[in-house]
Coordinates of C-alpha atoms and ligand atoms in Angstrom, one line a residue:
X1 CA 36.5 44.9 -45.3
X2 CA 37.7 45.8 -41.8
X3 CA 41.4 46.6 -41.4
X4 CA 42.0 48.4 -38.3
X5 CA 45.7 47.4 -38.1
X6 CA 48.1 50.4 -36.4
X7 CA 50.0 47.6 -34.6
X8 CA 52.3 45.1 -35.9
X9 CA 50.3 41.5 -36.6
X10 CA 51.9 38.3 -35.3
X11 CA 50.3 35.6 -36.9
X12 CA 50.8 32.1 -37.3
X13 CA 49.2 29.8 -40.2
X14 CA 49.0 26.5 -40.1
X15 CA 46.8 23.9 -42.1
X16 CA 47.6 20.6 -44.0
X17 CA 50.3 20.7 -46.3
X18 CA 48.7 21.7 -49.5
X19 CA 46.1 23.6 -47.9
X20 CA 47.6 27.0 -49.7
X21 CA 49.5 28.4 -46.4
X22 CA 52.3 29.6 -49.1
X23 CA 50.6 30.8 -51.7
X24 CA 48.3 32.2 -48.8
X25 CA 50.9 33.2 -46.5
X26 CA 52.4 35.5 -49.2
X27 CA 49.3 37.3 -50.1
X28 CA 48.9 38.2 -46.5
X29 CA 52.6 39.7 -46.2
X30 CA 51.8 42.3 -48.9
X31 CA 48.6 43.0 -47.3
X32 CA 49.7 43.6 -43.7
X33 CA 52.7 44.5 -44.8
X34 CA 54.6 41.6 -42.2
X35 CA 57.7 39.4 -43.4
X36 CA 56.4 36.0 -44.4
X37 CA 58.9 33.2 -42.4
X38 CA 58.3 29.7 -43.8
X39 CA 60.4 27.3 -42.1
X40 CA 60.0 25.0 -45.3
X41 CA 61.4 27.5 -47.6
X42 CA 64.1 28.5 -44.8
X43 CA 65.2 24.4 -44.6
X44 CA 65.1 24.2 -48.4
X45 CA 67.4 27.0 -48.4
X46 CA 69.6 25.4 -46.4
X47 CA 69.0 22.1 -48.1
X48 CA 70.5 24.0 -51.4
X49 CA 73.7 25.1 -50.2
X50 CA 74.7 21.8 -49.3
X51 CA 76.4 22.7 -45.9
X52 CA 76.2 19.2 -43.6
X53 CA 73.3 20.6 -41.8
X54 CA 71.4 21.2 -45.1
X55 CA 72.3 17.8 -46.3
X56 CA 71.0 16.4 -43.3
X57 CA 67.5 18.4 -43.6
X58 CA 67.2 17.7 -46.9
X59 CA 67.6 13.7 -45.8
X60 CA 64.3 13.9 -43.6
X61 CA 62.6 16.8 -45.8
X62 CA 63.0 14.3 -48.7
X63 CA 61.5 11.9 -46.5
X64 CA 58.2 13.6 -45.4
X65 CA 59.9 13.6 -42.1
X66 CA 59.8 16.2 -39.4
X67 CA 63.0 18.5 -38.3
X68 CA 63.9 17.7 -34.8
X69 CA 62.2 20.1 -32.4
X70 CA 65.5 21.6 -30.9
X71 CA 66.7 22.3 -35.0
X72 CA 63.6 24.4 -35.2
X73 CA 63.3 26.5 -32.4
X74 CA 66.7 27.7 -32.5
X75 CA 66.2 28.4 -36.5
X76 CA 62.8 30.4 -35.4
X77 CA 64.1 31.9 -32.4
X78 CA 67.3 33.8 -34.6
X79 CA 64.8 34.4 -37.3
X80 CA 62.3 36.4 -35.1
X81 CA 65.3 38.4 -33.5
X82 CA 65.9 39.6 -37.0
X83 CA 65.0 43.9 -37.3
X84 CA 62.1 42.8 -39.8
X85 CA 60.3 40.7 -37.5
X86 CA 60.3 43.0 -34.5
X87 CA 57.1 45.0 -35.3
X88 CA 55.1 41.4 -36.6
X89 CA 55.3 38.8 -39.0
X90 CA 53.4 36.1 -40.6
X91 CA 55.0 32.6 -39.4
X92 CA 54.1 29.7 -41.7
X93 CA 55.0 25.7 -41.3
X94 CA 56.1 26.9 -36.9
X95 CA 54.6 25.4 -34.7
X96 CA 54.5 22.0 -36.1
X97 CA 54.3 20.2 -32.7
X98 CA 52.8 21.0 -29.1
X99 CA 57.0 21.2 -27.5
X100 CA 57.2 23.5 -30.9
X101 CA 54.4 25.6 -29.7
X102 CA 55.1 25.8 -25.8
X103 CA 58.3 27.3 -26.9
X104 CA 57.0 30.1 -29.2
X105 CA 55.5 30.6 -26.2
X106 CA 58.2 31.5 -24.7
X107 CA 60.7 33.3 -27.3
X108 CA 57.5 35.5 -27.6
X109 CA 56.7 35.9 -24.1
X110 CA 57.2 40.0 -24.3
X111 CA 55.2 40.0 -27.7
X112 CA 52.8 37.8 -27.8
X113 CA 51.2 35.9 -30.9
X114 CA 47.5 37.7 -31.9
X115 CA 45.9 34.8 -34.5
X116 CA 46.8 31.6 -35.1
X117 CA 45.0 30.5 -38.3
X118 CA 44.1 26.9 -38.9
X119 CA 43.3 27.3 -42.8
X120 CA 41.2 24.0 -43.2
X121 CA 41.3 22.2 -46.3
X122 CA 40.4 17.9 -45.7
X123 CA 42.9 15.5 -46.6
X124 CA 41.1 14.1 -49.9
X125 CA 41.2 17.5 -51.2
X126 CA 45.3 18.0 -50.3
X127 CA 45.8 15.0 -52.0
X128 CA 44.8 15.9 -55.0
X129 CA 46.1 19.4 -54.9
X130 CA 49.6 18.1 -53.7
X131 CA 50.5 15.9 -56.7
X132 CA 49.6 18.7 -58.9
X133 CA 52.0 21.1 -57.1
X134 CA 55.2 22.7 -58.9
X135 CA 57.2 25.3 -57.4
X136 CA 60.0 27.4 -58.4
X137 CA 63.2 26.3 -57.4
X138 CA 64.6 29.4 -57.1
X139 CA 62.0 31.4 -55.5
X140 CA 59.9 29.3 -54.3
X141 CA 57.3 30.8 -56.3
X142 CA 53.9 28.0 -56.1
X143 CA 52.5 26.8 -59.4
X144 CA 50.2 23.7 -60.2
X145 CA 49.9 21.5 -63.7
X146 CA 46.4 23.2 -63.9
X147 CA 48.0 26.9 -63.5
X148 CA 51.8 26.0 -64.8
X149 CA 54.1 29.5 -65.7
X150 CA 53.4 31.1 -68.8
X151 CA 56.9 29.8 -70.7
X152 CA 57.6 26.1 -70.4
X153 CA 58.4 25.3 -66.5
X154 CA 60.0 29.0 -66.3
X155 CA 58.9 30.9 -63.5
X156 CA 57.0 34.2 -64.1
X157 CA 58.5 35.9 -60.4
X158 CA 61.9 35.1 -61.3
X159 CA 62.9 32.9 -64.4
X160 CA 64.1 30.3 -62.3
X161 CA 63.0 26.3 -62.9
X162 CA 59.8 25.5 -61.9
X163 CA 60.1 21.5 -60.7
X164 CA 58.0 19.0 -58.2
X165 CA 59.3 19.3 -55.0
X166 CA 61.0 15.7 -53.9
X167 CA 58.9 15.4 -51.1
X168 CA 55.2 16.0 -53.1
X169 CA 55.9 12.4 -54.3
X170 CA 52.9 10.1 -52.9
X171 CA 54.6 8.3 -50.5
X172 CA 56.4 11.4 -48.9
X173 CA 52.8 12.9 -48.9
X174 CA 51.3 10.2 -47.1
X175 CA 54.1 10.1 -44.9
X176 CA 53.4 14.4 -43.7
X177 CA 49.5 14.0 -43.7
X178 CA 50.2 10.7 -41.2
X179 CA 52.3 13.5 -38.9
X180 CA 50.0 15.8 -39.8
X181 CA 47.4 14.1 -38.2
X182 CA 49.5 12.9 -35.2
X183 CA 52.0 15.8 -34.0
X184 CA 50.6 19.0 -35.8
X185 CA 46.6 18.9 -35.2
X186 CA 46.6 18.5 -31.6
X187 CA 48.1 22.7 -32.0
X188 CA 44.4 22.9 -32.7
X189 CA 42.8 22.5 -28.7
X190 CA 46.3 23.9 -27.9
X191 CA 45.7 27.7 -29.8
X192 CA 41.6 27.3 -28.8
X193 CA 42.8 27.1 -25.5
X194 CA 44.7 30.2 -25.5
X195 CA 41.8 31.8 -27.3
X196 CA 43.8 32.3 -30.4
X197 CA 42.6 29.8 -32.8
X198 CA 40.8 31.4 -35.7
X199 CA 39.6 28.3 -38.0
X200 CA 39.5 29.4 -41.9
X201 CA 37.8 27.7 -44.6
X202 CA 40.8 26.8 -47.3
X203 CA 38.4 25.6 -50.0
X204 CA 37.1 28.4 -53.0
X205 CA 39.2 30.2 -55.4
X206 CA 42.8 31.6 -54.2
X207 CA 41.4 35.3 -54.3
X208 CA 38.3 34.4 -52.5
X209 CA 40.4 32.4 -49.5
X210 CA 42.5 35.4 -49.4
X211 CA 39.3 37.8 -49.3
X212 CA 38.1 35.3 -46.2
X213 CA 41.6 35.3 -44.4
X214 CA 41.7 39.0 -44.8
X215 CA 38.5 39.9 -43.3
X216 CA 38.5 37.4 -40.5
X217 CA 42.3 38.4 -39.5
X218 CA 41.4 42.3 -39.8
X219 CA 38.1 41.5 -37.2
X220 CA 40.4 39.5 -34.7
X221 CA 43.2 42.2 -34.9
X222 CA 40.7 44.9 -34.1
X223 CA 39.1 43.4 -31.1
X224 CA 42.7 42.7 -29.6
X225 CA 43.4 45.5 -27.7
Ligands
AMP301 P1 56.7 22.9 -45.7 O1 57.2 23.7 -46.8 O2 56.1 23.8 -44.6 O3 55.7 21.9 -46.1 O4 57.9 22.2 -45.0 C1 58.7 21.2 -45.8 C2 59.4 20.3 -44.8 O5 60.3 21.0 -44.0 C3 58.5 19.5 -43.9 O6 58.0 18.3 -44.4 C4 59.5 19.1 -42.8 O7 60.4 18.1 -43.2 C5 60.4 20.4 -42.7 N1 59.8 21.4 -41.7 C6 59.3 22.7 -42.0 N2 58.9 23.3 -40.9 C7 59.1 22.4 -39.9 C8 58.9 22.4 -38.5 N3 58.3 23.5 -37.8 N4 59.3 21.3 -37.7 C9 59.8 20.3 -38.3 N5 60.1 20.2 -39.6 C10 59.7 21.2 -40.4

């Protein structure tokens, strides 16, 4: 497997929701040894201390709406000024949107992105995985009814509850794929215009998507300088 990473790695994942970009995302921290920055697990975060502006995310996350794009950038932007994020990082669930995207452009201007991974799952195959999802509300920690914790809805990670999250419910699902499709996928000519966009099949075991996302990250790193 080819690893030639002496250079931080800034990636960014995105994919459908349910594709595995968390479960995913967090594999490829420990292997490249980059924070992992989800903006959903950042606004759920928020959404639990109850501050207005959680309550207010938590209004449209419950919703299967969309942040505003303002809301996010400035969230990203102080994130990737944090001393952990100045070497690389992993950035999963940013960009969401095309203004999203023409901004990280910008707040990385003197450290540019090197992969953008589209991990490709179709929207049949999210459906199905979506409903199934349970995730620990403490750490955020990914399960599914066909893989639950080992003790009764108790997570393994942390002992926290595992629960559905509210907006895995099928209307809110159907409500993110429809944005999905409309303000997230046009990111896709977007990155291939740049020459960034690395397309990864989702489908296959976790450990065998993780093998592929490895390998195909490692190769692109290499050739980047
Ligand atoms: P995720 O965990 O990535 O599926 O995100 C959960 C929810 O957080 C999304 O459905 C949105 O409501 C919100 N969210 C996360 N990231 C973004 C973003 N970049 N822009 C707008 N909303 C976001």
């Amino acid at each position: 497997m080819a690893d030639n990473v002496t250079d931080g790695a800034r990636l960014v994942m995105f994919g459908r929701q349910g594709a595995g970009k968390g479960t995913q995302c967090v594999r490829l921290a420990a292997h490249f040894g980059e924070p992992h920055i989800s903006t959903g697990d950042m606004l759920r975060a928020a959404a639990a201390f109850g501050s207005p502006f959680g309550l207010k995310v938590k209004e449209i996350m419950d919703a299967g709406g969309l942040v505003s794009d303002d809301v996010m950038i400035g969230v990203v932007a102080e994130r990737l000024d944090e001393a952990d994020a100045s070497r690389g990082y992993i950035l999963d669930g940013f960009p969401r949107t095309v203004p999203q995207g023409e901004k990280l452009d910008v707040i990385t201007a003197d450290r540019p992105l090197d992969v953008v991974i589209n991990l490709d799952v179709s929207e049949d195959v999210v459906i199905g995985r979506i409903t199934k999802r349970r995730v620990c509300a403490t750490c955020g920690t990914n399960y599914s009814t066909d893989s639950p914790p080992t003790h009764d809805w108790t997570c393994d990670v942390c002992g926290g509850h595992v629960v559905q999250r509210p907006d895995d419910t099928e209307e809110a699902v159907l409500e993110r794929l429809a944005l999905y499709a409309s303000e997230t996928l046009p990111l896709v000519p977007f990155y291939e215009a740049k020459g960034l966009l690395l397309p990864v099949d989702g489908i296959g075991e976790t450990d065998e998507v993780t093998d592929r996302l490895v390998e195909s990250i490692s190769d692109r790193l290499a050739t980047r300088r």
